[in-house]
Amino acid sequence: MTEQESFALERVLPPEDTAVGYLLRLSRPRFWLYLAGPVVVGVAYAATSVGELFTPLALALFAYFLLPANVFLYGVNDIFDADIDAENPKKEGREVRYQGSRLVVAAVVVSGLLGLAFVPFLPLAAVATLAVFGFLATEYSAPPLRFKTTPFLDSLSNGLYILPGVIAYTALSGQLPPLGAIVGGWLWTMGMHTFSAIPDIEPDRAAGIETTATYLGRFNTFLYCAGMWLLAAVAFVYVHPFFTVVLMLYPLLVFGITFARVDVDEAYWWYPIINSLAGMVITMGGLYVLVYGNPFVG
């Protein structure tokens, strides 16, 4: 995200010194589609008619994972990372620092509990997936497990980002997505999480926090991300080569950023746009099949 885009976003958000403004910034508006986007993809591929794209359940899942789930996920993160974030330059302007507030804690707890409202309307497999999402979203940052402080577990636990899509797909179709899609999506999120941790290497080391990125170092972390994204593309071959073609963009970008010597701290802010565009292409593929049928089936 450019400075101009960042400034434009700041102008449309309420002031940080209001409760609403603080919570919106805490929820990372730039990253809202990281949770809500998979819901759109899941619905697009599970729907059997255009009308199913806009069922109350589909719309409610999108709304929950667009804002309340982000308040919950990033709120838990900020509450338990208050000491670490004191040294993190990303908190200067683009994000906010948690400084202790019962109102914030209450909003985060309520945002998490709102997810329970879906339980009566979901198949058992989707309920189980929702429970896994809640567990990982909490224990990524919160004790006793605090996955984010253990190399490779921090990466592995970030499979939580594809779970909204799994929930939405299962809610509409009554069954889990293909295994290749779940594995591929999980590997993709592992790469994305670890890439996003590269700008935090020095602040995390200063705070005494060990992550996959601090353990591997900057260059090896680039290789790790490229490897995860390449494996994700391979896994999607077992779903459809279309997904593989789209996902091959990611390992290619890693090598492009490395050899062009692009500042990764700046490249990190491009990824919400890159991910949104990739998600849009994948979603359009699903909608095309829904409306016109599979062009490769006679």
PDB file of C-alpha atoms in Angstrom:
ATOM      1  CA  MET A   1       0.000   0.000   0.000  1.00  0.00           C
ATOM      2  CA  THR A   2       1.386   3.383  -0.980  1.00  0.00           C
ATOM      3  CA  GLU A   3       1.618   6.342   1.378  1.00  0.00           C
ATOM      4  CA  GLN A   4      -1.120   8.066  -0.628  1.00  0.00           C
ATOM      5  CA  GLU A   5      -3.439   5.063  -0.243  1.00  0.00           C
ATOM      6  CA  SER A   6      -2.599   4.864   3.453  1.00  0.00           C
ATOM      7  CA  PHE A   7      -3.434   8.540   3.895  1.00  0.00           C
ATOM      8  CA  ALA A   8      -6.720   8.118   2.019  1.00  0.00           C
ATOM      9  CA  LEU A   9      -7.674   5.253   4.316  1.00  0.00           C
ATOM     10  CA  GLU A  10      -6.847   7.324   7.388  1.00  0.00           C
ATOM     11  CA  ARG A  11      -9.200  10.066   6.173  1.00  0.00           C
ATOM     12  CA  VAL A  12     -12.230   7.766   5.938  1.00  0.00           C
ATOM     13  CA  LEU A  13     -11.698   6.082   9.323  1.00  0.00           C
ATOM     14  CA  PRO A  14     -13.030   7.675  12.518  1.00  0.00           C
ATOM     15  CA  PRO A  15     -10.375   9.355  14.694  1.00  0.00           C
ATOM     16  CA  GLU A  16      -8.193   6.949  16.655  1.00  0.00           C
ATOM     17  CA  ASP A  17      -9.099   8.617  19.944  1.00  0.00           C
ATOM     18  CA  THR A  18     -12.715   7.432  19.629  1.00  0.00           C
ATOM     19  CA  ALA A  19     -13.622   3.875  20.650  1.00  0.00           C
ATOM     20  CA  VAL A  20     -14.983   3.051  17.193  1.00  0.00           C
ATOM     21  CA  GLY A  21     -11.965   4.526  15.452  1.00  0.00           C
ATOM     22  CA  TYR A  22      -9.554   2.629  17.669  1.00  0.00           C
ATOM     23  CA  LEU A  23     -11.349  -0.707  17.154  1.00  0.00           C
ATOM     24  CA  LEU A  24     -11.485  -0.227  13.383  1.00  0.00           C
ATOM     25  CA  ARG A  25      -7.757   0.427  13.257  1.00  0.00           C
ATOM     26  CA  LEU A  26      -7.099  -2.483  15.589  1.00  0.00           C
ATOM     27  CA  SER A  27      -8.978  -4.742  13.141  1.00  0.00           C
ATOM     28  CA  ARG A  28      -6.466  -3.924  10.337  1.00  0.00           C
ATOM     29  CA  PRO A  29      -8.801  -2.673   7.553  1.00  0.00           C
ATOM     30  CA  ARG A  30      -6.093  -3.362   4.968  1.00  0.00           C
ATOM     31  CA  PHE A  31      -6.311  -7.040   5.867  1.00  0.00           C
ATOM     32  CA  TRP A  32     -10.075  -7.471   6.271  1.00  0.00           C
ATOM     33  CA  LEU A  33     -10.285  -9.560   3.106  1.00  0.00           C
ATOM     34  CA  TYR A  34      -7.734 -12.026   4.443  1.00  0.00           C
ATOM     35  CA  LEU A  35     -10.615 -13.561   6.436  1.00  0.00           C
ATOM     36  CA  ALA A  36     -13.646 -12.363   4.463  1.00  0.00           C
ATOM     37  CA  GLY A  37     -12.143 -13.117   1.038  1.00  0.00           C
ATOM     38  CA  PRO A  38     -12.011 -16.892   1.596  1.00  0.00           C
ATOM     39  CA  VAL A  39     -15.735 -16.757   2.464  1.00  0.00           C
ATOM     40  CA  VAL A  40     -16.428 -15.283  -0.976  1.00  0.00           C
ATOM     41  CA  VAL A  41     -14.309 -17.970  -2.647  1.00  0.00           C
ATOM     42  CA  GLY A  42     -15.957 -20.747  -0.636  1.00  0.00           C
ATOM     43  CA  VAL A  43     -19.448 -19.518  -1.479  1.00  0.00           C
ATOM     44  CA  ALA A  44     -18.600 -19.096  -5.182  1.00  0.00           C
ATOM     45  CA  TYR A  45     -17.471 -22.723  -5.497  1.00  0.00           C
ATOM     46  CA  ALA A  46     -20.135 -24.273  -3.257  1.00  0.00           C
ATOM     47  CA  ALA A  47     -23.174 -22.494  -4.728  1.00  0.00           C
ATOM     48  CA  THR A  48     -25.271 -24.420  -7.215  1.00  0.00           C
ATOM     49  CA  SER A  49     -27.264 -21.365  -8.319  1.00  0.00           C
ATOM     50  CA  VAL A  50     -26.790 -17.617  -8.419  1.00  0.00           C
ATOM     51  CA  GLY A  51     -29.399 -17.258  -5.688  1.00  0.00           C
ATOM     52  CA  GLU A  52     -27.280 -19.299  -3.271  1.00  0.00           C
ATOM     53  CA  LEU A  53     -24.554 -16.664  -3.471  1.00  0.00           C
ATOM     54  CA  PHE A  54     -26.771 -14.312  -1.499  1.00  0.00           C
ATOM     55  CA  THR A  55     -28.441 -16.543   1.068  1.00  0.00           C
ATOM     56  CA  PRO A  56     -28.753 -15.014   4.561  1.00  0.00           C
ATOM     57  CA  LEU A  57     -26.188 -17.491   5.898  1.00  0.00           C
ATOM     58  CA  ALA A  58     -23.635 -16.653   3.196  1.00  0.00           C
ATOM     59  CA  LEU A  59     -24.067 -12.923   3.744  1.00  0.00           C
ATOM     60  CA  ALA A  60     -23.907 -13.301   7.530  1.00  0.00           C
ATOM     61  CA  LEU A  61     -20.673 -15.306   7.319  1.00  0.00           C
ATOM     62  CA  PHE A  62     -19.141 -12.666   5.063  1.00  0.00           C
ATOM     63  CA  ALA A  63     -20.174  -9.881   7.456  1.00  0.00           C
ATOM     64  CA  TYR A  64     -18.809 -11.718  10.503  1.00  0.00           C
ATOM     65  CA  PHE A  65     -15.446 -12.505   8.952  1.00  0.00           C
ATOM     66  CA  LEU A  66     -15.173  -9.017   7.459  1.00  0.00           C
ATOM     67  CA  LEU A  67     -15.186  -7.146  10.781  1.00  0.00           C
ATOM     68  CA  PRO A  68     -15.998  -8.920  14.081  1.00  0.00           C
ATOM     69  CA  ALA A  69     -13.635 -11.830  13.386  1.00  0.00           C
ATOM     70  CA  ASN A  70     -10.856  -9.373  12.554  1.00  0.00           C
ATOM     71  CA  VAL A  71     -11.485  -7.430  15.764  1.00  0.00           C
ATOM     72  CA  PHE A  72     -11.232 -10.728  17.636  1.00  0.00           C
ATOM     73  CA  LEU A  73      -8.144 -12.064  15.853  1.00  0.00           C
ATOM     74  CA  TYR A  74      -6.077  -8.878  15.926  1.00  0.00           C
ATOM     75  CA  GLY A  75      -7.448  -7.760  19.262  1.00  0.00           C
ATOM     76  CA  VAL A  76      -6.180 -10.915  20.981  1.00  0.00           C
ATOM     77  CA  ASN A  77      -2.878 -10.369  19.187  1.00  0.00           C
ATOM     78  CA  ASP A  78      -2.531  -6.745  20.315  1.00  0.00           C
ATOM     79  CA  ILE A  79      -3.587  -7.389  23.908  1.00  0.00           C
ATOM     80  CA  PHE A  80      -0.978 -10.094  24.445  1.00  0.00           C
ATOM     81  CA  ASP A  81       1.674  -8.350  22.346  1.00  0.00           C
ATOM     82  CA  ALA A  82       1.572  -4.980  24.099  1.00  0.00           C
ATOM     83  CA  ASP A  83       5.176  -5.252  25.320  1.00  0.00           C
ATOM     84  CA  ILE A  84       6.522  -6.471  21.974  1.00  0.00           C
ATOM     85  CA  ASP A  85       4.646  -3.823  20.000  1.00  0.00           C
ATOM     86  CA  ALA A  86       6.361  -1.081  21.992  1.00  0.00           C
ATOM     87  CA  GLU A  87       9.425  -1.775  19.781  1.00  0.00           C
ATOM     88  CA  ASN A  88       7.566  -2.404  16.513  1.00  0.00           C
ATOM     89  CA  PRO A  89       7.734   0.432  13.945  1.00  0.00           C
ATOM     90  CA  LYS A  90       4.660  -0.968  12.120  1.00  0.00           C
ATOM     91  CA  LYS A  91       2.619   0.424  15.013  1.00  0.00           C
ATOM     92  CA  GLU A  92       3.641   3.963  14.119  1.00  0.00           C
ATOM     93  CA  GLY A  93       0.701   5.346  12.170  1.00  0.00           C
ATOM     94  CA  ARG A  94      -0.464   2.363  10.084  1.00  0.00           C
ATOM     95  CA  GLU A  95      -1.568   0.339  13.108  1.00  0.00           C
ATOM     96  CA  VAL A  96      -2.378   1.078  16.744  1.00  0.00           C
ATOM     97  CA  ARG A  97      -0.782   0.039  20.007  1.00  0.00           C
ATOM     98  CA  TYR A  98      -2.914  -1.495  22.727  1.00  0.00           C
ATOM     99  CA  GLN A  99      -2.380   0.524  25.888  1.00  0.00           C
ATOM    100  CA  GLY A 100      -4.799  -1.158  28.251  1.00  0.00           C
ATOM    101  CA  SER A 101      -8.568  -0.743  28.067  1.00  0.00           C
ATOM    102  CA  ARG A 102     -11.438  -2.787  29.493  1.00  0.00           C
ATOM    103  CA  LEU A 103     -13.629  -1.582  26.638  1.00  0.00           C
ATOM    104  CA  VAL A 104     -11.215  -3.021  24.078  1.00  0.00           C
ATOM    105  CA  VAL A 105     -11.016  -6.338  25.935  1.00  0.00           C
ATOM    106  CA  ALA A 106     -14.812  -6.515  26.122  1.00  0.00           C
ATOM    107  CA  ALA A 107     -15.172  -5.714  22.404  1.00  0.00           C
ATOM    108  CA  VAL A 108     -12.649  -8.414  21.504  1.00  0.00           C
ATOM    109  CA  VAL A 109     -14.399 -11.039  23.664  1.00  0.00           C
ATOM    110  CA  VAL A 110     -17.839 -10.162  22.304  1.00  0.00           C
ATOM    111  CA  SER A 111     -16.522 -10.253  18.720  1.00  0.00           C
ATOM    112  CA  GLY A 112     -15.249 -13.769  19.293  1.00  0.00           C
ATOM    113  CA  LEU A 113     -18.431 -14.981  20.947  1.00  0.00           C
ATOM    114  CA  LEU A 114     -20.541 -13.667  18.057  1.00  0.00           C
ATOM    115  CA  GLY A 115     -19.256 -16.590  16.034  1.00  0.00           C
ATOM    116  CA  LEU A 116     -21.244 -18.952  18.253  1.00  0.00           C
ATOM    117  CA  ALA A 117     -24.443 -17.557  16.727  1.00  0.00           C
ATOM    118  CA  PHE A 118     -23.696 -19.595  13.582  1.00  0.00           C
ATOM    119  CA  VAL A 119     -23.589 -22.951  15.366  1.00  0.00           C
ATOM    120  CA  PRO A 120     -27.325 -23.836  14.983  1.00  0.00           C
ATOM    121  CA  PHE A 121     -27.172 -23.121  11.246  1.00  0.00           C
ATOM    122  CA  LEU A 122     -24.003 -25.007  10.286  1.00  0.00           C
ATOM    123  CA  PRO A 123     -23.318 -28.675   9.478  1.00  0.00           C
ATOM    124  CA  LEU A 124     -21.232 -30.497  12.073  1.00  0.00           C
ATOM    125  CA  ALA A 125     -18.071 -30.314   9.938  1.00  0.00           C
ATOM    126  CA  ALA A 126     -18.440 -26.535   9.675  1.00  0.00           C
ATOM    127  CA  VAL A 127     -19.021 -26.222  13.435  1.00  0.00           C
ATOM    128  CA  ALA A 128     -15.827 -28.196  14.052  1.00  0.00           C
ATOM    129  CA  THR A 129     -13.965 -25.924  11.621  1.00  0.00           C
ATOM    130  CA  LEU A 130     -15.326 -22.846  13.394  1.00  0.00           C
ATOM    131  CA  ALA A 131     -14.067 -24.264  16.701  1.00  0.00           C
ATOM    132  CA  VAL A 132     -10.602 -24.799  15.203  1.00  0.00           C
ATOM    133  CA  PHE A 133     -10.634 -21.212  13.931  1.00  0.00           C
ATOM    134  CA  GLY A 134     -11.501 -19.877  17.397  1.00  0.00           C
ATOM    135  CA  PHE A 135      -8.824 -22.025  19.029  1.00  0.00           C
ATOM    136  CA  LEU A 136      -6.057 -21.013  16.625  1.00  0.00           C
ATOM    137  CA  ALA A 137      -7.076 -17.343  16.593  1.00  0.00           C
ATOM    138  CA  THR A 138      -6.794 -17.302  20.373  1.00  0.00           C
ATOM    139  CA  GLU A 139      -3.780 -19.494  21.000  1.00  0.00           C
ATOM    140  CA  TYR A 140      -1.689 -17.940  18.245  1.00  0.00           C
ATOM    141  CA  SER A 141      -1.164 -14.989  20.593  1.00  0.00           C
ATOM    142  CA  ALA A 142      -2.508 -15.982  24.010  1.00  0.00           C
ATOM    143  CA  PRO A 143      -0.908 -18.210  26.637  1.00  0.00           C
ATOM    144  CA  PRO A 144      -0.472 -21.001  27.433  1.00  0.00           C
ATOM    145  CA  LEU A 145       0.390 -22.138  23.898  1.00  0.00           C
ATOM    146  CA  ARG A 146       1.178 -18.797  22.227  1.00  0.00           C
ATOM    147  CA  PHE A 147       2.103 -20.369  18.904  1.00  0.00           C
ATOM    148  CA  LYS A 148       3.583 -17.137  17.579  1.00  0.00           C
ATOM    149  CA  THR A 149       6.615 -17.525  19.829  1.00  0.00           C
ATOM    150  CA  THR A 150       7.565 -20.992  18.536  1.00  0.00           C
ATOM    151  CA  PRO A 151       9.316 -21.282  15.153  1.00  0.00           C
ATOM    152  CA  PHE A 152       7.295 -23.200  12.541  1.00  0.00           C
ATOM    153  CA  LEU A 153       4.289 -23.574  14.864  1.00  0.00           C
ATOM    154  CA  ASP A 154       3.653 -19.870  14.296  1.00  0.00           C
ATOM    155  CA  SER A 155       3.591 -20.542  10.564  1.00  0.00           C
ATOM    156  CA  LEU A 156       1.574 -23.755  10.796  1.00  0.00           C
ATOM    157  CA  SER A 157      -1.114 -22.222  13.018  1.00  0.00           C
ATOM    158  CA  ASN A 158      -1.810 -19.511  10.439  1.00  0.00           C
ATOM    159  CA  GLY A 159      -3.770 -21.992   8.398  1.00  0.00           C
ATOM    160  CA  LEU A 160      -6.606 -20.359  10.334  1.00  0.00           C
ATOM    161  CA  TYR A 161      -6.917 -17.800   7.529  1.00  0.00           C
ATOM    162  CA  ILE A 162      -8.393 -20.325   5.087  1.00  0.00           C
ATOM    163  CA  LEU A 163     -10.890 -21.686   7.624  1.00  0.00           C
ATOM    164  CA  PRO A 164     -13.586 -19.050   6.912  1.00  0.00           C
ATOM    165  CA  GLY A 165     -13.616 -20.339   3.330  1.00  0.00           C
ATOM    166  CA  VAL A 166     -13.868 -23.934   4.539  1.00  0.00           C
ATOM    167  CA  ILE A 167     -16.765 -22.959   6.810  1.00  0.00           C
ATOM    168  CA  ALA A 168     -18.607 -21.124   4.035  1.00  0.00           C
ATOM    169  CA  TYR A 169     -18.093 -23.917   1.487  1.00  0.00           C
ATOM    170  CA  THR A 170     -19.258 -26.559   3.964  1.00  0.00           C
ATOM    171  CA  ALA A 171     -22.236 -24.467   5.073  1.00  0.00           C
ATOM    172  CA  LEU A 172     -23.560 -24.283   1.520  1.00  0.00           C
ATOM    173  CA  SER A 173     -22.539 -27.663   0.125  1.00  0.00           C
ATOM    174  CA  GLY A 174     -22.921 -29.803   3.243  1.00  0.00           C
ATOM    175  CA  GLN A 175     -19.442 -31.272   2.818  1.00  0.00           C
ATOM    176  CA  LEU A 176     -15.839 -30.181   3.239  1.00  0.00           C
ATOM    177  CA  PRO A 177     -13.910 -28.776   0.264  1.00  0.00           C
ATOM    178  CA  PRO A 178     -11.538 -31.108  -1.633  1.00  0.00           C
ATOM    179  CA  LEU A 179      -8.530 -32.128   0.449  1.00  0.00           C
ATOM    180  CA  GLY A 180      -6.149 -30.617  -2.108  1.00  0.00           C
ATOM    181  CA  ALA A 181      -7.805 -27.227  -1.639  1.00  0.00           C
ATOM    182  CA  ILE A 182      -7.511 -27.377   2.148  1.00  0.00           C
ATOM    183  CA  VAL A 183      -3.866 -28.501   2.064  1.00  0.00           C
ATOM    184  CA  GLY A 184      -2.956 -26.021  -0.670  1.00  0.00           C
ATOM    185  CA  GLY A 185      -4.720 -23.166   1.081  1.00  0.00           C
ATOM    186  CA  TRP A 186      -3.048 -24.041   4.378  1.00  0.00           C
ATOM    187  CA  LEU A 187       0.414 -24.058   2.771  1.00  0.00           C
ATOM    188  CA  TRP A 188      -0.340 -20.739   1.091  1.00  0.00           C
ATOM    189  CA  THR A 189      -1.212 -19.117   4.419  1.00  0.00           C
ATOM    190  CA  MET A 190       1.963 -20.508   5.981  1.00  0.00           C
ATOM    191  CA  GLY A 191       3.979 -18.744   3.313  1.00  0.00           C
ATOM    192  CA  MET A 192       1.966 -15.541   3.610  1.00  0.00           C
ATOM    193  CA  HIS A 193       2.280 -15.426   7.394  1.00  0.00           C
ATOM    194  CA  THR A 194       6.020 -15.970   7.346  1.00  0.00           C
ATOM    195  CA  PHE A 195       6.515 -13.386   4.608  1.00  0.00           C
ATOM    196  CA  SER A 196       4.599 -10.865   6.710  1.00  0.00           C
ATOM    197  CA  ALA A 197       6.930 -11.610   9.626  1.00  0.00           C
ATOM    198  CA  ILE A 198      10.054 -10.527   7.752  1.00  0.00           C
ATOM    199  CA  PRO A 199       9.611  -6.810   8.628  1.00  0.00           C
ATOM    200  CA  ASP A 200       9.251  -7.882  12.280  1.00  0.00           C
ATOM    201  CA  ILE A 201      12.554  -9.769  12.470  1.00  0.00           C
ATOM    202  CA  GLU A 202      14.535  -7.021  14.200  1.00  0.00           C
ATOM    203  CA  PRO A 203      11.721  -5.844  16.555  1.00  0.00           C
ATOM    204  CA  ASP A 204      11.009  -9.470  17.522  1.00  0.00           C
ATOM    205  CA  ARG A 205      14.684 -10.164  18.175  1.00  0.00           C
ATOM    206  CA  ALA A 206      14.905  -6.997  20.261  1.00  0.00           C
ATOM    207  CA  ALA A 207      11.936  -8.188  22.305  1.00  0.00           C
ATOM    208  CA  GLY A 208      13.415 -11.689  22.700  1.00  0.00           C
ATOM    209  CA  ILE A 209      10.699 -13.337  20.587  1.00  0.00           C
ATOM    210  CA  GLU A 210      11.673 -16.287  18.399  1.00  0.00           C
ATOM    211  CA  THR A 211       9.643 -16.898  15.251  1.00  0.00           C
ATOM    212  CA  THR A 212      10.144 -18.799  12.030  1.00  0.00           C
ATOM    213  CA  ALA A 213      11.506 -15.600  10.474  1.00  0.00           C
ATOM    214  CA  THR A 214      13.919 -14.783  13.316  1.00  0.00           C
ATOM    215  CA  TYR A 215      15.087 -18.402  13.395  1.00  0.00           C
ATOM    216  CA  LEU A 216      15.724 -18.645   9.651  1.00  0.00           C
ATOM    217  CA  GLY A 217      16.962 -15.122   9.011  1.00  0.00           C
ATOM    218  CA  ARG A 218      15.838 -12.867   6.195  1.00  0.00           C
ATOM    219  CA  PHE A 219      17.240 -14.702   3.152  1.00  0.00           C
ATOM    220  CA  ASN A 220      16.264 -18.192   4.311  1.00  0.00           C
ATOM    221  CA  THR A 221      12.814 -16.889   5.177  1.00  0.00           C
ATOM    222  CA  PHE A 222      12.405 -15.782   1.573  1.00  0.00           C
ATOM    223  CA  LEU A 223      13.291 -19.325   0.488  1.00  0.00           C
ATOM    224  CA  TYR A 224      10.857 -20.803   3.026  1.00  0.00           C
ATOM    225  CA  CYS A 225       8.011 -18.611   1.739  1.00  0.00           C
ATOM    226  CA  ALA A 226       8.793 -19.484  -1.876  1.00  0.00           C
ATOM    227  CA  GLY A 227       8.825 -23.170  -0.924  1.00  0.00           C
ATOM    228  CA  MET A 228       5.471 -23.002   0.857  1.00  0.00           C
ATOM    229  CA  TRP A 229       3.875 -21.169  -2.050  1.00  0.00           C
ATOM    230  CA  LEU A 230       5.331 -23.615  -4.565  1.00  0.00           C
ATOM    231  CA  LEU A 231       3.981 -26.577  -2.561  1.00  0.00           C
ATOM    232  CA  ALA A 232       0.594 -24.827  -2.362  1.00  0.00           C
ATOM    233  CA  ALA A 233       0.518 -24.520  -6.144  1.00  0.00           C
ATOM    234  CA  VAL A 234       1.401 -28.210  -6.496  1.00  0.00           C
ATOM    235  CA  ALA A 235      -1.323 -29.259  -4.034  1.00  0.00           C
ATOM    236  CA  PHE A 236      -3.929 -27.397  -6.089  1.00  0.00           C
ATOM    237  CA  VAL A 237      -3.034 -29.459  -9.154  1.00  0.00           C
ATOM    238  CA  TYR A 238      -5.211 -32.144  -7.554  1.00  0.00           C
ATOM    239  CA  VAL A 239      -8.145 -29.709  -7.521  1.00  0.00           C
ATOM    240  CA  HIS A 240      -7.700 -27.968 -10.881  1.00  0.00           C
ATOM    241  CA  PRO A 241      -4.667 -26.586 -12.789  1.00  0.00           C
ATOM    242  CA  PHE A 242      -6.406 -23.187 -12.926  1.00  0.00           C
ATOM    243  CA  PHE A 243      -5.615 -22.633  -9.249  1.00  0.00           C
ATOM    244  CA  THR A 244      -2.020 -23.716  -9.744  1.00  0.00           C
ATOM    245  CA  VAL A 245      -1.495 -21.153 -12.507  1.00  0.00           C
ATOM    246  CA  VAL A 246      -2.795 -18.340 -10.276  1.00  0.00           C
ATOM    247  CA  LEU A 247      -0.790 -19.417  -7.232  1.00  0.00           C
ATOM    248  CA  MET A 248       2.490 -19.689  -9.157  1.00  0.00           C
ATOM    249  CA  LEU A 249       2.469 -15.887  -9.028  1.00  0.00           C
ATOM    250  CA  TYR A 250       3.601 -16.028  -5.386  1.00  0.00           C
ATOM    251  CA  PRO A 251       6.908 -17.918  -5.616  1.00  0.00           C
ATOM    252  CA  LEU A 252       7.740 -15.851  -8.708  1.00  0.00           C
ATOM    253  CA  LEU A 253       7.121 -12.655  -6.742  1.00  0.00           C
ATOM    254  CA  VAL A 254       9.470 -13.783  -3.986  1.00  0.00           C
ATOM    255  CA  PHE A 255      12.309 -14.237  -6.459  1.00  0.00           C
ATOM    256  CA  GLY A 256      11.406 -10.964  -8.160  1.00  0.00           C
ATOM    257  CA  ILE A 257      11.500  -9.046  -4.880  1.00  0.00           C
ATOM    258  CA  THR A 258      14.797 -10.700  -3.924  1.00  0.00           C
ATOM    259  CA  PHE A 259      16.659 -10.152  -7.175  1.00  0.00           C
ATOM    260  CA  ALA A 260      15.253  -6.644  -7.723  1.00  0.00           C
ATOM    261  CA  ARG A 261      16.338  -5.809  -4.162  1.00  0.00           C
ATOM    262  CA  VAL A 262      12.926  -4.363  -3.324  1.00  0.00           C
ATOM    263  CA  ASP A 263      12.614  -3.308   0.322  1.00  0.00           C
ATOM    264  CA  VAL A 264      10.538  -6.101   1.886  1.00  0.00           C
ATOM    265  CA  ASP A 265       9.161  -3.658   4.461  1.00  0.00           C
ATOM    266  CA  GLU A 266       7.511  -1.832   1.561  1.00  0.00           C
ATOM    267  CA  ALA A 267       6.624  -4.975  -0.417  1.00  0.00           C
ATOM    268  CA  TYR A 268       4.756  -6.270   2.638  1.00  0.00           C
ATOM    269  CA  TRP A 269       2.156  -3.531   2.162  1.00  0.00           C
ATOM    270  CA  TRP A 270       1.564  -4.510  -1.468  1.00  0.00           C
ATOM    271  CA  TYR A 271       0.237  -7.920  -0.569  1.00  0.00           C
ATOM    272  CA  PRO A 272      -3.304  -6.936   0.449  1.00  0.00           C
ATOM    273  CA  ILE A 273      -3.747  -5.699  -3.132  1.00  0.00           C
ATOM    274  CA  ILE A 274      -1.958  -8.690  -4.684  1.00  0.00           C
ATOM    275  CA  ASN A 275      -3.964 -11.151  -2.585  1.00  0.00           C
ATOM    276  CA  SER A 276      -7.225  -9.388  -3.374  1.00  0.00           C
ATOM    277  CA  LEU A 277      -6.511  -9.542  -7.102  1.00  0.00           C
ATOM    278  CA  ALA A 278      -5.565 -13.236  -6.925  1.00  0.00           C
ATOM    279  CA  GLY A 279      -8.697 -13.954  -4.896  1.00  0.00           C
ATOM    280  CA  MET A 280     -10.799 -12.035  -7.417  1.00  0.00           C
ATOM    281  CA  VAL A 281      -9.427 -14.116 -10.310  1.00  0.00           C
ATOM    282  CA  ILE A 282     -10.110 -17.364  -8.439  1.00  0.00           C
ATOM    283  CA  THR A 283     -13.615 -16.196  -7.501  1.00  0.00           C
ATOM    284  CA  MET A 284     -14.388 -15.184 -11.077  1.00  0.00           C
ATOM    285  CA  GLY A 285     -13.385 -18.676 -12.155  1.00  0.00           C
ATOM    286  CA  GLY A 286     -15.928 -20.151  -9.766  1.00  0.00           C
ATOM    287  CA  LEU A 287     -18.640 -17.755 -10.894  1.00  0.00           C
ATOM    288  CA  TYR A 288     -17.931 -18.533 -14.550  1.00  0.00           C
ATOM    289  CA  VAL A 289     -18.418 -22.244 -13.925  1.00  0.00           C
ATOM    290  CA  LEU A 290     -21.567 -21.531 -11.902  1.00  0.00           C
ATOM    291  CA  VAL A 291     -23.161 -19.471 -14.687  1.00  0.00           C
ATOM    292  CA  TYR A 292     -21.795 -21.086 -17.859  1.00  0.00           C
ATOM    293  CA  GLY A 293     -20.701 -24.527 -16.693  1.00  0.00           C
ATOM    294  CA  ASN A 294     -17.282 -26.131 -16.845  1.00  0.00           C
ATOM    295  CA  PRO A 295     -15.824 -25.454 -20.321  1.00  0.00           C
ATOM    296  CA  PHE A 296     -13.649 -28.593 -20.071  1.00  0.00           C
ATOM    297  CA  VAL A 297     -16.610 -30.936 -19.536  1.00  0.00           C
ATOM    298  CA  GLY A 298     -18.581 -31.865 -22.623  1.00  0.00           C
TER     299      GLY A 298
END
